[in-house]
Amino acid sequence: MSVPSSSKGGEGSSSKVLTMQEKTFSRWCNIQLQPRNIIINSLVDQLKDSEVFIGLVEVLSKKSVGKYEKNPTKRIQLIENANIALRFLLDQKVKLVVVGGSDIVDGNPKLINILVW
């Protein structure tokens, strides 16, 4: 008995799940970021801006991550800011998957969704 192609899993269904997760996580992040007047339309795209990522980490933890580049213009500055936020999370005993600042800056949707989860 064969399975109809419309019900088979695959790349298309995986992509739909990621999109649905991103929309759900974006809505949740928007609720959390209301005090900072930050609105996320695309979680993956906007977390590339390390200031948005740091803002989310600080709002959730109710603590400052410390010094970081306030107006990053270079890729290395964005990655360093993301790494500062990730190190802060580790210091707060948050268990992280294998994710680095470059994964966030590069907009890796799977790792970003897992991180927010």
JSON list of C-alpha atoms in Angstrom, two decimals:
[
{"chain": "A", "resi": 1, "resn": "MET", "atom": "CA", "xyz": [0.00, 0.00, 0.00]},
{"chain": "A", "resi": 2, "resn": "SER", "atom": "CA", "xyz": [1.49, 3.35, -0.98]},
{"chain": "A", "resi": 3, "resn": "VAL", "atom": "CA", "xyz": [1.16, 6.57, 0.95]},
{"chain": "A", "resi": 4, "resn": "PRO", "atom": "CA", "xyz": [-0.24, 9.53, -1.01]},
{"chain": "A", "resi": 5, "resn": "SER", "atom": "CA", "xyz": [2.47, 12.07, -1.71]},
{"chain": "A", "resi": 6, "resn": "SER", "atom": "CA", "xyz": [0.53, 14.84, 0.04]},
{"chain": "A", "resi": 7, "resn": "SER", "atom": "CA", "xyz": [0.77, 13.03, 3.38]},
{"chain": "A", "resi": 8, "resn": "LYS", "atom": "CA", "xyz": [4.44, 12.07, 3.12]},
{"chain": "A", "resi": 9, "resn": "GLY", "atom": "CA", "xyz": [6.84, 13.93, 5.34]},
{"chain": "A", "resi": 10, "resn": "GLY", "atom": "CA", "xyz": [9.88, 15.51, 3.85]},
{"chain": "A", "resi": 11, "resn": "GLU", "atom": "CA", "xyz": [11.58, 18.80, 3.26]},
{"chain": "A", "resi": 12, "resn": "GLY", "atom": "CA", "xyz": [8.29, 20.61, 2.61]},
{"chain": "A", "resi": 13, "resn": "SER", "atom": "CA", "xyz": [6.68, 19.51, 5.86]},
{"chain": "A", "resi": 14, "resn": "SER", "atom": "CA", "xyz": [9.85, 20.29, 7.81]},
{"chain": "A", "resi": 15, "resn": "SER", "atom": "CA", "xyz": [9.87, 23.77, 6.34]},
{"chain": "A", "resi": 16, "resn": "LYS", "atom": "CA", "xyz": [6.21, 24.29, 7.32]},
{"chain": "A", "resi": 17, "resn": "VAL", "atom": "CA", "xyz": [6.94, 23.20, 10.89]},
{"chain": "A", "resi": 18, "resn": "LEU", "atom": "CA", "xyz": [9.86, 25.63, 11.14]},
{"chain": "A", "resi": 19, "resn": "THR", "atom": "CA", "xyz": [7.69, 28.46, 9.79]},
{"chain": "A", "resi": 20, "resn": "MET", "atom": "CA", "xyz": [4.90, 27.66, 12.25]},
{"chain": "A", "resi": 21, "resn": "GLN", "atom": "CA", "xyz": [7.40, 27.48, 15.15]},
{"chain": "A", "resi": 22, "resn": "GLU", "atom": "CA", "xyz": [8.99, 30.78, 14.12]},
{"chain": "A", "resi": 23, "resn": "LYS", "atom": "CA", "xyz": [5.60, 32.52, 14.03]},
{"chain": "A", "resi": 24, "resn": "THR", "atom": "CA", "xyz": [4.65, 31.10, 17.43]},
{"chain": "A", "resi": 25, "resn": "PHE", "atom": "CA", "xyz": [8.01, 31.99, 19.01]},
{"chain": "A", "resi": 26, "resn": "SER", "atom": "CA", "xyz": [7.90, 35.48, 17.42]},
{"chain": "A", "resi": 27, "resn": "ARG", "atom": "CA", "xyz": [4.52, 36.15, 19.05]},
{"chain": "A", "resi": 28, "resn": "TRP", "atom": "CA", "xyz": [5.83, 34.96, 22.42]},
{"chain": "A", "resi": 29, "resn": "CYS", "atom": "CA", "xyz": [8.99, 37.09, 22.07]},
{"chain": "A", "resi": 30, "resn": "ASN", "atom": "CA", "xyz": [6.87, 40.14, 21.20]},
{"chain": "A", "resi": 31, "resn": "ILE", "atom": "CA", "xyz": [4.94, 39.74, 24.44]},
{"chain": "A", "resi": 32, "resn": "GLN", "atom": "CA", "xyz": [8.21, 39.50, 26.39]},
{"chain": "A", "resi": 33, "resn": "LEU", "atom": "CA", "xyz": [9.77, 42.48, 24.56]},
{"chain": "A", "resi": 34, "resn": "GLN", "atom": "CA", "xyz": [6.85, 44.89, 25.08]},
{"chain": "A", "resi": 35, "resn": "PRO", "atom": "CA", "xyz": [8.70, 46.73, 27.90]},
{"chain": "A", "resi": 36, "resn": "ARG", "atom": "CA", "xyz": [11.49, 47.59, 25.42]},
{"chain": "A", "resi": 37, "resn": "ASN", "atom": "CA", "xyz": [9.13, 48.54, 22.58]},
{"chain": "A", "resi": 38, "resn": "ILE", "atom": "CA", "xyz": [10.75, 45.97, 20.29]},
{"chain": "A", "resi": 39, "resn": "ILE", "atom": "CA", "xyz": [8.53, 44.20, 17.79]},
{"chain": "A", "resi": 40, "resn": "ILE", "atom": "CA", "xyz": [9.72, 41.07, 16.03]},
{"chain": "A", "resi": 41, "resn": "ASN", "atom": "CA", "xyz": [8.22, 40.33, 12.63]},
{"chain": "A", "resi": 42, "resn": "SER", "atom": "CA", "xyz": [10.74, 37.63, 11.74]},
{"chain": "A", "resi": 43, "resn": "LEU", "atom": "CA", "xyz": [12.44, 35.91, 14.65]},
{"chain": "A", "resi": 44, "resn": "VAL", "atom": "CA", "xyz": [15.30, 34.49, 12.60]},
{"chain": "A", "resi": 45, "resn": "ASP", "atom": "CA", "xyz": [16.00, 37.73, 10.73]},
{"chain": "A", "resi": 46, "resn": "GLN", "atom": "CA", "xyz": [15.72, 40.04, 13.70]},
{"chain": "A", "resi": 47, "resn": "LEU", "atom": "CA", "xyz": [17.72, 37.99, 16.19]},
{"chain": "A", "resi": 48, "resn": "LYS", "atom": "CA", "xyz": [20.61, 38.45, 13.73]},
{"chain": "A", "resi": 49, "resn": "ASP", "atom": "CA", "xyz": [20.63, 41.96, 15.18]},
{"chain": "A", "resi": 50, "resn": "SER", "atom": "CA", "xyz": [22.51, 41.10, 18.33]},
{"chain": "A", "resi": 51, "resn": "GLU", "atom": "CA", "xyz": [20.93, 44.03, 20.19]},
{"chain": "A", "resi": 52, "resn": "VAL", "atom": "CA", "xyz": [17.50, 42.43, 19.77]},
{"chain": "A", "resi": 53, "resn": "PHE", "atom": "CA", "xyz": [18.89, 39.10, 21.01]},
{"chain": "A", "resi": 54, "resn": "ILE", "atom": "CA", "xyz": [20.54, 40.79, 23.99]},
{"chain": "A", "resi": 55, "resn": "GLY", "atom": "CA", "xyz": [17.34, 42.71, 24.70]},
{"chain": "A", "resi": 56, "resn": "LEU", "atom": "CA", "xyz": [15.38, 39.47, 24.80]},
{"chain": "A", "resi": 57, "resn": "VAL", "atom": "CA", "xyz": [17.92, 37.81, 27.10]},
{"chain": "A", "resi": 58, "resn": "GLU", "atom": "CA", "xyz": [17.91, 40.80, 29.46]},
{"chain": "A", "resi": 59, "resn": "VAL", "atom": "CA", "xyz": [14.11, 41.05, 29.58]},
{"chain": "A", "resi": 60, "resn": "LEU", "atom": "CA", "xyz": [13.72, 37.34, 30.30]},
{"chain": "A", "resi": 61, "resn": "SER", "atom": "CA", "xyz": [16.45, 37.25, 32.95]},
{"chain": "A", "resi": 62, "resn": "LYS", "atom": "CA", "xyz": [15.66, 40.67, 34.42]},
{"chain": "A", "resi": 63, "resn": "LYS", "atom": "CA", "xyz": [19.44, 41.20, 34.49]},
{"chain": "A", "resi": 64, "resn": "SER", "atom": "CA", "xyz": [21.99, 43.00, 32.37]},
{"chain": "A", "resi": 65, "resn": "VAL", "atom": "CA", "xyz": [24.33, 40.93, 30.24]},
{"chain": "A", "resi": 66, "resn": "GLY", "atom": "CA", "xyz": [27.06, 43.51, 30.85]},
{"chain": "A", "resi": 67, "resn": "LYS", "atom": "CA", "xyz": [29.12, 45.42, 28.30]},
{"chain": "A", "resi": 68, "resn": "TYR", "atom": "CA", "xyz": [28.50, 44.87, 24.60]},
{"chain": "A", "resi": 69, "resn": "GLU", "atom": "CA", "xyz": [28.81, 46.82, 21.36]},
{"chain": "A", "resi": 70, "resn": "LYS", "atom": "CA", "xyz": [25.77, 49.13, 21.30]},
{"chain": "A", "resi": 71, "resn": "ASN", "atom": "CA", "xyz": [25.80, 49.87, 17.57]},
{"chain": "A", "resi": 72, "resn": "PRO", "atom": "CA", "xyz": [27.45, 46.90, 15.88]},
{"chain": "A", "resi": 73, "resn": "THR", "atom": "CA", "xyz": [28.19, 47.44, 12.21]},
{"chain": "A", "resi": 74, "resn": "LYS", "atom": "CA", "xyz": [30.60, 44.60, 11.50]},
{"chain": "A", "resi": 75, "resn": "ARG", "atom": "CA", "xyz": [29.86, 40.89, 11.42]},
{"chain": "A", "resi": 76, "resn": "ILE", "atom": "CA", "xyz": [32.48, 40.21, 14.08]},
{"chain": "A", "resi": 77, "resn": "GLN", "atom": "CA", "xyz": [30.79, 42.70, 16.43]},
{"chain": "A", "resi": 78, "resn": "LEU", "atom": "CA", "xyz": [27.41, 41.04, 15.89]},
{"chain": "A", "resi": 79, "resn": "ILE", "atom": "CA", "xyz": [28.89, 37.60, 16.60]},
{"chain": "A", "resi": 80, "resn": "GLU", "atom": "CA", "xyz": [30.70, 38.84, 19.71]},
{"chain": "A", "resi": 81, "resn": "ASN", "atom": "CA", "xyz": [27.47, 40.41, 21.03]},
{"chain": "A", "resi": 82, "resn": "ALA", "atom": "CA", "xyz": [25.58, 37.16, 20.41]},
{"chain": "A", "resi": 83, "resn": "ASN", "atom": "CA", "xyz": [28.36, 35.23, 22.18]},
{"chain": "A", "resi": 84, "resn": "ILE", "atom": "CA", "xyz": [28.14, 37.62, 25.15]},
{"chain": "A", "resi": 85, "resn": "ALA", "atom": "CA", "xyz": [24.42, 36.83, 25.45]},
{"chain": "A", "resi": 86, "resn": "LEU", "atom": "CA", "xyz": [25.05, 33.08, 25.10]},
{"chain": "A", "resi": 87, "resn": "ARG", "atom": "CA", "xyz": [27.79, 33.16, 27.77]},
{"chain": "A", "resi": 88, "resn": "PHE", "atom": "CA", "xyz": [25.43, 35.08, 30.04]},
{"chain": "A", "resi": 89, "resn": "LEU", "atom": "CA", "xyz": [22.80, 32.36, 29.56]},
{"chain": "A", "resi": 90, "resn": "LEU", "atom": "CA", "xyz": [25.36, 29.68, 30.41]},
{"chain": "A", "resi": 91, "resn": "ASP", "atom": "CA", "xyz": [26.36, 31.63, 33.53]},
{"chain": "A", "resi": 92, "resn": "GLN", "atom": "CA", "xyz": [22.67, 31.65, 34.51]},
{"chain": "A", "resi": 93, "resn": "LYS", "atom": "CA", "xyz": [22.68, 27.83, 34.26]},
{"chain": "A", "resi": 94, "resn": "VAL", "atom": "CA", "xyz": [20.55, 27.76, 31.10]},
{"chain": "A", "resi": 95, "resn": "LYS", "atom": "CA", "xyz": [21.23, 24.57, 29.17]},
{"chain": "A", "resi": 96, "resn": "LEU", "atom": "CA", "xyz": [22.06, 25.40, 25.58]},
{"chain": "A", "resi": 97, "resn": "VAL", "atom": "CA", "xyz": [22.25, 23.25, 22.50]},
{"chain": "A", "resi": 98, "resn": "VAL", "atom": "CA", "xyz": [25.36, 23.46, 20.37]},
{"chain": "A", "resi": 99, "resn": "VAL", "atom": "CA", "xyz": [24.78, 27.03, 19.23]},
{"chain": "A", "resi": 100, "resn": "GLY", "atom": "CA", "xyz": [27.26, 29.81, 18.73]},
{"chain": "A", "resi": 101, "resn": "GLY", "atom": "CA", "xyz": [27.01, 33.48, 17.99]},
{"chain": "A", "resi": 102, "resn": "SER", "atom": "CA", "xyz": [27.65, 32.85, 14.31]},
{"chain": "A", "resi": 103, "resn": "ASP", "atom": "CA", "xyz": [24.59, 30.55, 14.16]},
{"chain": "A", "resi": 104, "resn": "ILE", "atom": "CA", "xyz": [22.42, 33.40, 15.38]},
{"chain": "A", "resi": 105, "resn": "VAL", "atom": "CA", "xyz": [24.01, 36.04, 13.16]},
{"chain": "A", "resi": 106, "resn": "ASP", "atom": "CA", "xyz": [23.81, 33.70, 10.15]},
{"chain": "A", "resi": 107, "resn": "GLY", "atom": "CA", "xyz": [20.12, 33.11, 10.89]},
{"chain": "A", "resi": 108, "resn": "ASN", "atom": "CA", "xyz": [20.12, 29.33, 11.37]},
{"chain": "A", "resi": 109, "resn": "PRO", "atom": "CA", "xyz": [16.35, 28.77, 11.83]},
{"chain": "A", "resi": 110, "resn": "LYS", "atom": "CA", "xyz": [16.58, 25.33, 13.46]},
{"chain": "A", "resi": 111, "resn": "LEU", "atom": "CA", "xyz": [19.09, 26.40, 16.09]},
{"chain": "A", "resi": 112, "resn": "ILE", "atom": "CA", "xyz": [17.36, 29.71, 16.77]},
{"chain": "A", "resi": 113, "resn": "ASN", "atom": "CA", "xyz": [13.99, 27.98, 17.27]},
{"chain": "A", "resi": 114, "resn": "ILE", "atom": "CA", "xyz": [15.61, 25.42, 19.56]},
{"chain": "A", "resi": 115, "resn": "LEU", "atom": "CA", "xyz": [17.34, 28.20, 21.51]},
{"chain": "A", "resi": 116, "resn": "VAL", "atom": "CA", "xyz": [14.10, 30.13, 22.03]},
{"chain": "A", "resi": 117, "resn": "TRP", "atom": "CA", "xyz": [12.27, 26.93, 22.98]}
]
